[in-house]
Amino acid sequence: MNIRIIRSRHLAALSLTLVAAGCGMFSESPTRATVPSESSNASVVLYHVHLGTDDDFTDHNVYLNGTRVGRLNAGEELRLQAAPGINQLNIVPEMRWLGSTRQDPLKYSIELTHGSTRYLRYRTASGEGRILPTTGTILADRELSPVTEQEYTARN
């Protein structure tokens, strides 16, 4: 078989594989998502703050109770509707071009009550952004923590 034909078939197969795998460059970039549920009576507002050098080649996929509900990259926020009770929130960073996981999922259990709204900050840090200028403390790469409504409002 001709070498050109073999190369073109391999390139075509590779292209189709990347498209079928759902690479980040072909996926949507939702900034708001909801999880439909008959008893959706609680809200979660999740926003992402990134400190340090750019993190352009990573998607931070958000899962609520095992269902992918969106992607949360630097400066973005997601507003989720969830059933009251204990819910599992997972954030999985993945390489945008290859789709492979860079780190283990960040897992967070959140207890919601009827009609409540919870605010969560997802903070990532890299390079010099991991070092606090005032104390010299080194921050973790990723952290998910609850914040008050006032802290959420004042984040800008």
Coordinates of N, CA and C in Angstrom, one line a residue:
M1 N 0.8 -1.2 0.0 CA 0.0 0.0 0.0 C 0.9 1.2 0.0
N2 N 0.4 2.3 -0.6 CA 1.2 3.5 -0.8 C 1.3 4.2 0.6
I3 N 2.5 4.7 0.9 CA 2.8 5.4 2.2 C 1.8 6.6 2.4
R4 N 1.6 7.4 1.3 CA 0.7 8.5 1.4 C -0.7 8.1 1.8
I5 N -1.2 7.1 1.3 CA -2.6 6.6 1.7 C -2.6 6.2 3.1
I6 N -1.6 5.5 3.6 CA -1.5 5.0 5.0 C -1.5 6.2 5.9
R7 N -0.6 7.2 5.6 CA -0.5 8.4 6.4 C -1.8 9.2 6.5
S8 N -2.5 9.4 5.3 CA -3.7 10.1 5.3 C -4.8 9.4 6.1
R9 N -4.8 8.1 6.1 CA -5.8 7.3 6.8 C -5.6 7.4 8.3
H10 N -4.3 7.4 8.7 CA -3.9 7.6 10.1 C -4.3 8.9 10.6
L11 N -4.1 10.0 9.8 CA -4.4 11.3 10.2 C -6.0 11.5 10.3
A12 N -6.7 10.9 9.4 CA -8.1 10.9 9.5 C -8.7 10.2 10.7
A13 N -8.1 9.1 11.0 CA -8.5 8.3 12.2 C -8.2 9.1 13.5
L14 N -7.1 9.7 13.5 CA -6.7 10.5 14.7 C -7.6 11.7 14.9
S15 N -8.0 12.4 13.8 CA -8.9 13.5 13.8 C -10.3 13.0 14.3
L16 N -10.8 11.9 13.8 CA -12.1 11.4 14.2 C -12.1 11.0 15.7
T17 N -11.0 10.4 16.1 CA -10.8 10.0 17.6 C -10.9 11.3 18.5
L18 N -10.2 12.3 18.1 CA -10.2 13.5 18.9 C -11.6 14.2 19.0
V19 N -12.3 14.2 17.9 CA -13.6 14.7 17.8 C -14.6 13.9 18.7
A20 N -14.5 12.6 18.5 CA -15.4 11.7 19.3 C -15.1 11.7 20.8
A21 N -13.8 12.0 21.1 CA -13.5 12.0 22.6 C -14.0 13.3 23.2
G22 N -14.5 14.2 22.5 CA -15.1 15.4 23.1 C -14.0 16.3 23.6
C23 N -13.0 16.6 22.9 CA -11.9 17.5 23.4 C -12.5 18.8 23.7
G24 N -11.9 19.5 24.7 CA -12.3 20.8 25.1 C -12.4 21.9 24.1
M25 N -11.6 21.8 23.0 CA -11.7 22.8 22.0 C -12.9 22.7 21.2
F26 N -13.6 21.6 21.2 CA -14.9 21.4 20.5 C -16.1 21.5 21.4
S27 N -15.9 21.6 22.7 CA -17.0 21.5 23.6 C -17.5 22.9 23.9
E28 N -18.7 23.0 24.4 CA -19.3 24.3 24.8 C -18.6 24.9 26.0
S29 N -18.8 26.2 26.2 CA -18.3 26.8 27.4 C -19.4 27.4 28.2
P30 N -20.2 26.6 28.9 CA -21.3 27.1 29.7 C -20.7 27.8 30.9
T31 N -21.4 29.0 31.2 CA -21.0 29.7 32.5 C -22.1 29.6 33.5
R32 N -23.2 29.1 33.1 CA -24.3 28.9 34.0 C -25.0 27.5 33.6
A33 N -25.3 26.7 34.6 CA -26.0 25.5 34.3 C -26.9 25.1 35.5
T34 N -27.9 24.3 35.1 CA -28.8 23.9 36.2 C -29.0 22.4 36.0
V35 N -29.3 21.7 37.1 CA -29.6 20.3 37.2 C -31.1 20.2 37.4
P36 N -31.8 19.7 36.4 CA -33.2 19.6 36.5 C -33.6 18.6 37.6
S37 N -34.6 18.9 38.4 CA -35.0 18.0 39.4 C -36.4 18.4 39.9
E38 N -37.3 17.5 40.2 CA -38.6 17.8 40.7 C -38.5 18.6 42.0
S39 N -37.6 18.3 42.8 CA -37.5 19.0 44.1 C -36.3 19.9 44.2
S40 N -36.1 20.7 43.0 CA -35.0 21.6 43.0 C -35.3 22.9 43.8
N41 N -35.0 22.8 45.1 CA -35.4 23.9 45.9 C -34.2 24.6 46.6
A42 N -33.0 24.3 46.2 CA -31.8 24.9 46.8 C -30.9 25.3 45.7
S43 N -30.1 26.3 45.9 CA -29.1 26.8 44.9 C -27.7 26.8 45.4
V44 N -26.8 26.5 44.5 CA -25.4 26.6 44.8 C -24.8 27.5 43.7
V45 N -24.0 28.5 44.2 CA -23.3 29.5 43.3 C -21.9 29.2 43.5
L46 N -21.2 28.7 42.4 CA -19.8 28.3 42.4 C -19.0 29.2 41.5
Y47 N -18.0 29.8 42.0 CA -17.2 30.7 41.1 C -15.7 30.3 41.3
H48 N -14.9 30.6 40.2 CA -13.5 30.2 40.1 C -12.6 31.4 40.1
V49 N -11.6 31.4 41.0 CA -10.6 32.4 41.1 C -9.3 31.7 40.8
H50 N -8.5 32.3 39.9 CA -7.2 31.7 39.6 C -6.1 32.7 40.0
L51 N -5.1 32.2 40.7 CA -4.0 33.1 41.1 C -2.7 32.6 40.4
G52 N -1.9 33.5 39.9 CA -0.7 33.1 39.3 C -0.7 33.1 37.8
T53 N 0.1 32.2 37.2 CA 0.2 32.2 35.7 C -1.0 31.6 35.1
D54 N -1.2 31.8 33.8 CA -2.4 31.3 33.1 C -2.6 29.8 33.2
D55 N -3.8 29.4 33.2 CA -4.2 28.0 33.2 C -5.0 27.7 32.0
D56 N -4.6 28.2 30.8 CA -5.4 28.2 29.6 C -5.7 26.8 29.0
F57 N -4.9 25.9 29.3 CA -5.1 24.6 28.7 C -5.8 23.6 29.6
T58 N -6.5 24.0 30.6 CA -7.2 23.1 31.5 C -8.6 23.5 31.6
D59 N -9.5 22.6 31.5 CA -10.9 22.7 31.8 C -11.2 22.2 33.2
H60 N -12.0 22.9 33.9 CA -12.3 22.4 35.3 C -13.8 22.0 35.2
N61 N -14.0 20.7 34.9 CA -15.4 20.1 34.8 C -16.0 19.9 36.1
V62 N -17.3 20.3 36.2 CA -18.0 20.2 37.5 C -19.1 19.1 37.4
Y63 N -19.1 18.3 38.5 CA -20.1 17.2 38.5 C -20.9 17.4 39.8
L64 N -22.2 17.3 39.7 CA -23.1 17.3 40.9 C -23.7 16.0 41.0
N65 N -23.5 15.2 42.1 CA -24.0 13.9 42.3 C -23.8 13.0 41.1
G66 N -22.5 13.1 40.6 CA -22.1 12.2 39.5 C -22.5 12.6 38.1
T67 N -23.3 13.7 37.9 CA -23.7 14.2 36.6 C -22.9 15.4 36.3
R68 N -22.3 15.4 35.1 CA -21.6 16.6 34.6 C -22.6 17.8 34.4
V69 N -22.3 18.9 35.1 CA -23.2 20.0 35.0 C -22.6 21.2 34.3
G70 N -21.3 21.2 34.0 CA -20.7 22.3 33.3 C -19.2 22.3 33.5
R71 N -18.6 23.5 33.1 CA -17.2 23.7 33.1 C -17.0 25.0 33.8
L72 N -16.0 25.1 34.6 CA -15.7 26.3 35.4 C -14.3 26.8 35.2
N73 N -14.0 27.7 34.4 CA -12.7 28.2 34.2 C -12.5 29.5 34.9
A74 N -11.3 30.0 34.9 CA -10.9 31.3 35.6 C -11.9 32.4 35.3
G75 N -12.4 33.0 36.4 CA -13.3 34.1 36.2 C -14.8 33.8 36.0
E76 N -15.1 32.5 35.8 CA -16.5 32.1 35.5 C -17.2 31.7 36.8
E77 N -18.5 31.6 36.6 CA -19.3 31.0 37.7 C -20.4 30.1 37.2
L78 N -20.8 29.2 38.0 CA -21.9 28.3 37.7 C -23.0 28.5 38.8
R79 N -24.3 28.5 38.4 CA -25.4 28.6 39.3 C -26.1 27.2 39.1
L80 N -26.2 26.5 40.2 CA -26.8 25.1 40.1 C -28.0 25.0 41.0
Q81 N -29.0 24.3 40.5 CA -30.1 23.9 41.3 C -30.0 22.5 41.8
A82 N -30.2 22.2 43.1 CA -30.1 20.9 43.6 C -31.2 20.6 44.6
A83 N -31.4 19.3 44.8 CA -32.4 18.9 45.8 C -31.9 19.1 47.2
P84 N -32.7 19.5 48.1 CA -32.3 19.6 49.5 C -31.7 18.3 50.0
G85 N -30.8 18.3 51.0 CA -30.1 17.2 51.5 C -28.6 17.2 51.2
I86 N -28.0 16.1 51.3 CA -26.5 16.1 51.1 C -26.3 15.8 49.6
N87 N -25.4 16.6 49.0 CA -25.1 16.5 47.6 C -23.6 16.5 47.5
Q88 N -23.1 15.7 46.5 CA -21.7 15.6 46.2 C -21.3 16.4 45.0
L89 N -20.3 17.4 45.3 CA -19.8 18.2 44.2 C -18.4 17.8 43.9
N90 N -18.1 17.5 42.7 CA -16.7 17.1 42.3 C -16.2 18.1 41.2
I91 N -15.0 18.5 41.2 CA -14.4 19.3 40.1 C -13.2 18.5 39.6
V92 N -13.2 18.2 38.3 CA -12.1 17.4 37.7 C -11.4 18.3 36.7
P93 N -10.1 18.6 36.9 CA -9.3 19.4 35.9 C -8.9 18.4 34.8
E94 N -9.1 18.8 33.6 CA -8.6 18.0 32.5 C -7.9 18.8 31.4
M95 N -7.0 18.2 30.8 CA -6.2 18.9 29.7 C -7.2 19.2 28.6
R96 N -7.3 20.4 28.1 CA -8.2 20.8 27.1 C -8.0 20.0 25.7
W97 N -6.8 19.8 25.3 CA -6.6 19.2 24.0 C -6.6 17.7 24.0
L98 N -6.2 17.1 25.1 CA -6.1 15.7 25.1 C -7.2 15.0 25.9
G99 N -7.8 15.7 26.8 CA -8.9 15.1 27.6 C -8.4 14.3 28.8
S100 N -7.1 14.2 29.0 CA -6.7 13.4 30.1 C -6.7 14.1 31.4
T101 N -7.0 13.5 32.5 CA -7.0 14.1 33.8 C -5.6 14.5 34.3
R102 N -5.5 15.7 34.8 CA -4.2 16.2 35.3 C -4.1 15.9 36.8
Q103 N -5.2 15.9 37.5 CA -5.1 15.7 39.0 C -6.4 14.9 39.4
D104 N -6.3 14.5 40.6 CA -7.5 13.8 41.1 C -8.7 14.7 41.3
P105 N -9.9 14.2 41.3 CA -11.1 15.1 41.4 C -11.0 15.8 42.8
L106 N -11.5 17.0 42.9 CA -11.6 17.7 44.2 C -13.1 17.4 44.6
K107 N -13.3 16.7 45.8 CA -14.6 16.3 46.2 C -15.0 17.1 47.4
Y108 N -16.3 17.5 47.3 CA -16.9 18.4 48.4 C -18.4 17.9 48.6
S109 N -18.7 17.6 49.9 CA -20.1 17.3 50.2 C -20.7 18.6 50.7
I110 N -21.9 18.9 50.3 CA -22.6 20.1 50.7 C -24.0 19.7 51.1
E111 N -24.4 20.1 52.3 CA -25.8 19.9 52.8 C -26.6 21.1 52.5
L112 N -27.7 20.9 51.7 CA -28.6 22.0 51.4 C -30.0 21.9 52.0
T113 N -30.5 23.0 52.3 CA -31.9 23.0 52.9 C -32.8 23.7 51.9
H114 N -34.1 23.4 52.0 CA -35.1 24.0 51.2 C -35.0 25.5 51.1
G115 N -34.9 26.0 49.9 CA -34.9 27.5 49.7 C -33.5 28.1 50.0
S116 N -32.5 27.4 50.3 CA -31.2 28.0 50.7 C -30.4 28.3 49.4
T117 N -29.4 29.2 49.6 CA -28.4 29.5 48.5 C -27.1 29.4 49.2
R118 N -26.2 28.6 48.7 CA -24.8 28.4 49.2 C -23.8 29.0 48.2
Y119 N -22.8 29.6 48.7 CA -21.8 30.2 47.8 C -20.5 29.5 48.1
L120 N -19.8 29.1 47.0 CA -18.6 28.3 47.1 C -17.5 29.0 46.2
R121 N -16.3 29.1 46.7 CA -15.2 29.6 45.9 C -14.3 28.5 45.5
Y122 N -14.0 28.3 44.2 CA -13.1 27.3 43.8 C -11.8 28.1 43.4
R123 N -10.7 27.9 44.2 CA -9.5 28.7 43.9 C -8.4 27.8 43.4
T124 N -7.8 28.2 42.3 CA -6.6 27.5 41.8 C -5.5 28.4 41.9
A125 N -4.3 27.9 42.0 CA -3.1 28.7 42.1 C -1.9 28.0 41.4
S126 N -1.1 28.8 40.7 CA 0.1 28.2 40.1 C 1.2 29.2 40.1
G127 N 2.4 28.7 40.0 CA 3.6 29.6 40.0 C 3.7 30.4 41.2
E128 N 4.0 31.7 41.0 CA 4.2 32.7 42.1 C 2.8 33.0 42.8
G129 N 1.7 32.7 42.1 CA 0.4 32.9 42.7 C 0.1 32.0 43.9
R130 N 0.9 31.0 44.1 CA 0.8 30.1 45.2 C 1.4 30.6 46.5
I131 N 2.2 31.7 46.4 CA 2.8 32.3 47.6 C 2.1 33.6 48.0
L132 N 1.6 33.6 49.2 CA 1.0 34.8 49.7 C 2.0 35.9 50.0
P133 N 1.8 37.1 49.4 CA 2.8 38.1 49.5 C 3.1 38.6 50.9
T134 N 2.0 38.6 51.8 CA 2.2 39.1 53.1 C 2.9 38.2 54.1
T135 N 2.5 36.9 54.0 CA 3.1 35.9 55.0 C 4.1 35.0 54.4
G136 N 4.1 34.8 53.1 CA 5.0 33.9 52.4 C 4.5 32.5 52.5
T137 N 3.3 32.3 53.0 CA 2.6 31.0 53.0 C 2.4 30.4 51.6
I138 N 2.6 29.1 51.4 CA 2.4 28.5 50.1 C 1.0 27.9 50.1
L139 N 0.2 28.3 49.1 CA -1.2 27.8 49.0 C -1.2 26.5 48.2
A140 N -2.2 25.7 48.4 CA -2.4 24.5 47.7 C -2.8 24.8 46.2
D141 N -2.6 23.8 45.3 CA -2.9 24.0 43.9 C -4.4 24.3 43.7
R142 N -5.2 23.6 44.5 CA -6.7 23.8 44.3 C -7.4 23.8 45.7
E143 N -8.5 24.5 45.8 CA -9.2 24.5 47.1 C -10.6 24.9 46.8
L144 N -11.6 24.3 47.4 CA -13.0 24.6 47.3 C -13.4 24.9 48.7
S145 N -14.0 26.2 48.9 CA -14.4 26.6 50.3 C -15.6 27.4 50.2
P146 N -16.4 27.3 51.3 CA -17.7 28.1 51.4 C -17.3 29.6 51.7
V147 N -18.1 30.5 51.1 CA -17.9 31.9 51.4 C -19.3 32.5 51.7
T148 N -19.3 33.6 52.4 CA -20.6 34.3 52.7 C -21.1 35.0 51.4
E149 N -22.3 35.4 51.4 CA -22.9 36.2 50.3 C -22.1 37.5 50.1
Q150 N -21.7 38.1 51.2 CA -21.0 39.4 51.2 C -19.6 39.2 50.5
E151 N -18.9 38.1 50.8 CA -17.6 37.7 50.2 C -17.8 37.5 48.7
Y152 N -18.9 36.8 48.4 CA -19.2 36.5 47.0 C -19.5 37.8 46.2
T153 N -20.2 38.7 46.8 CA -20.5 40.0 46.2 C -19.3 40.9 46.0
A154 N -18.4 40.8 47.0 CA -17.2 41.7 47.0 C -16.0 41.1 46.2
R155 N -16.2 40.0 45.6 CA -15.1 39.3 44.9 C -14.5 40.1 43.7
N156 N -15.3 41.0 43.1 CA -14.8 41.7 42.0 C -14.0 42.9 42.4

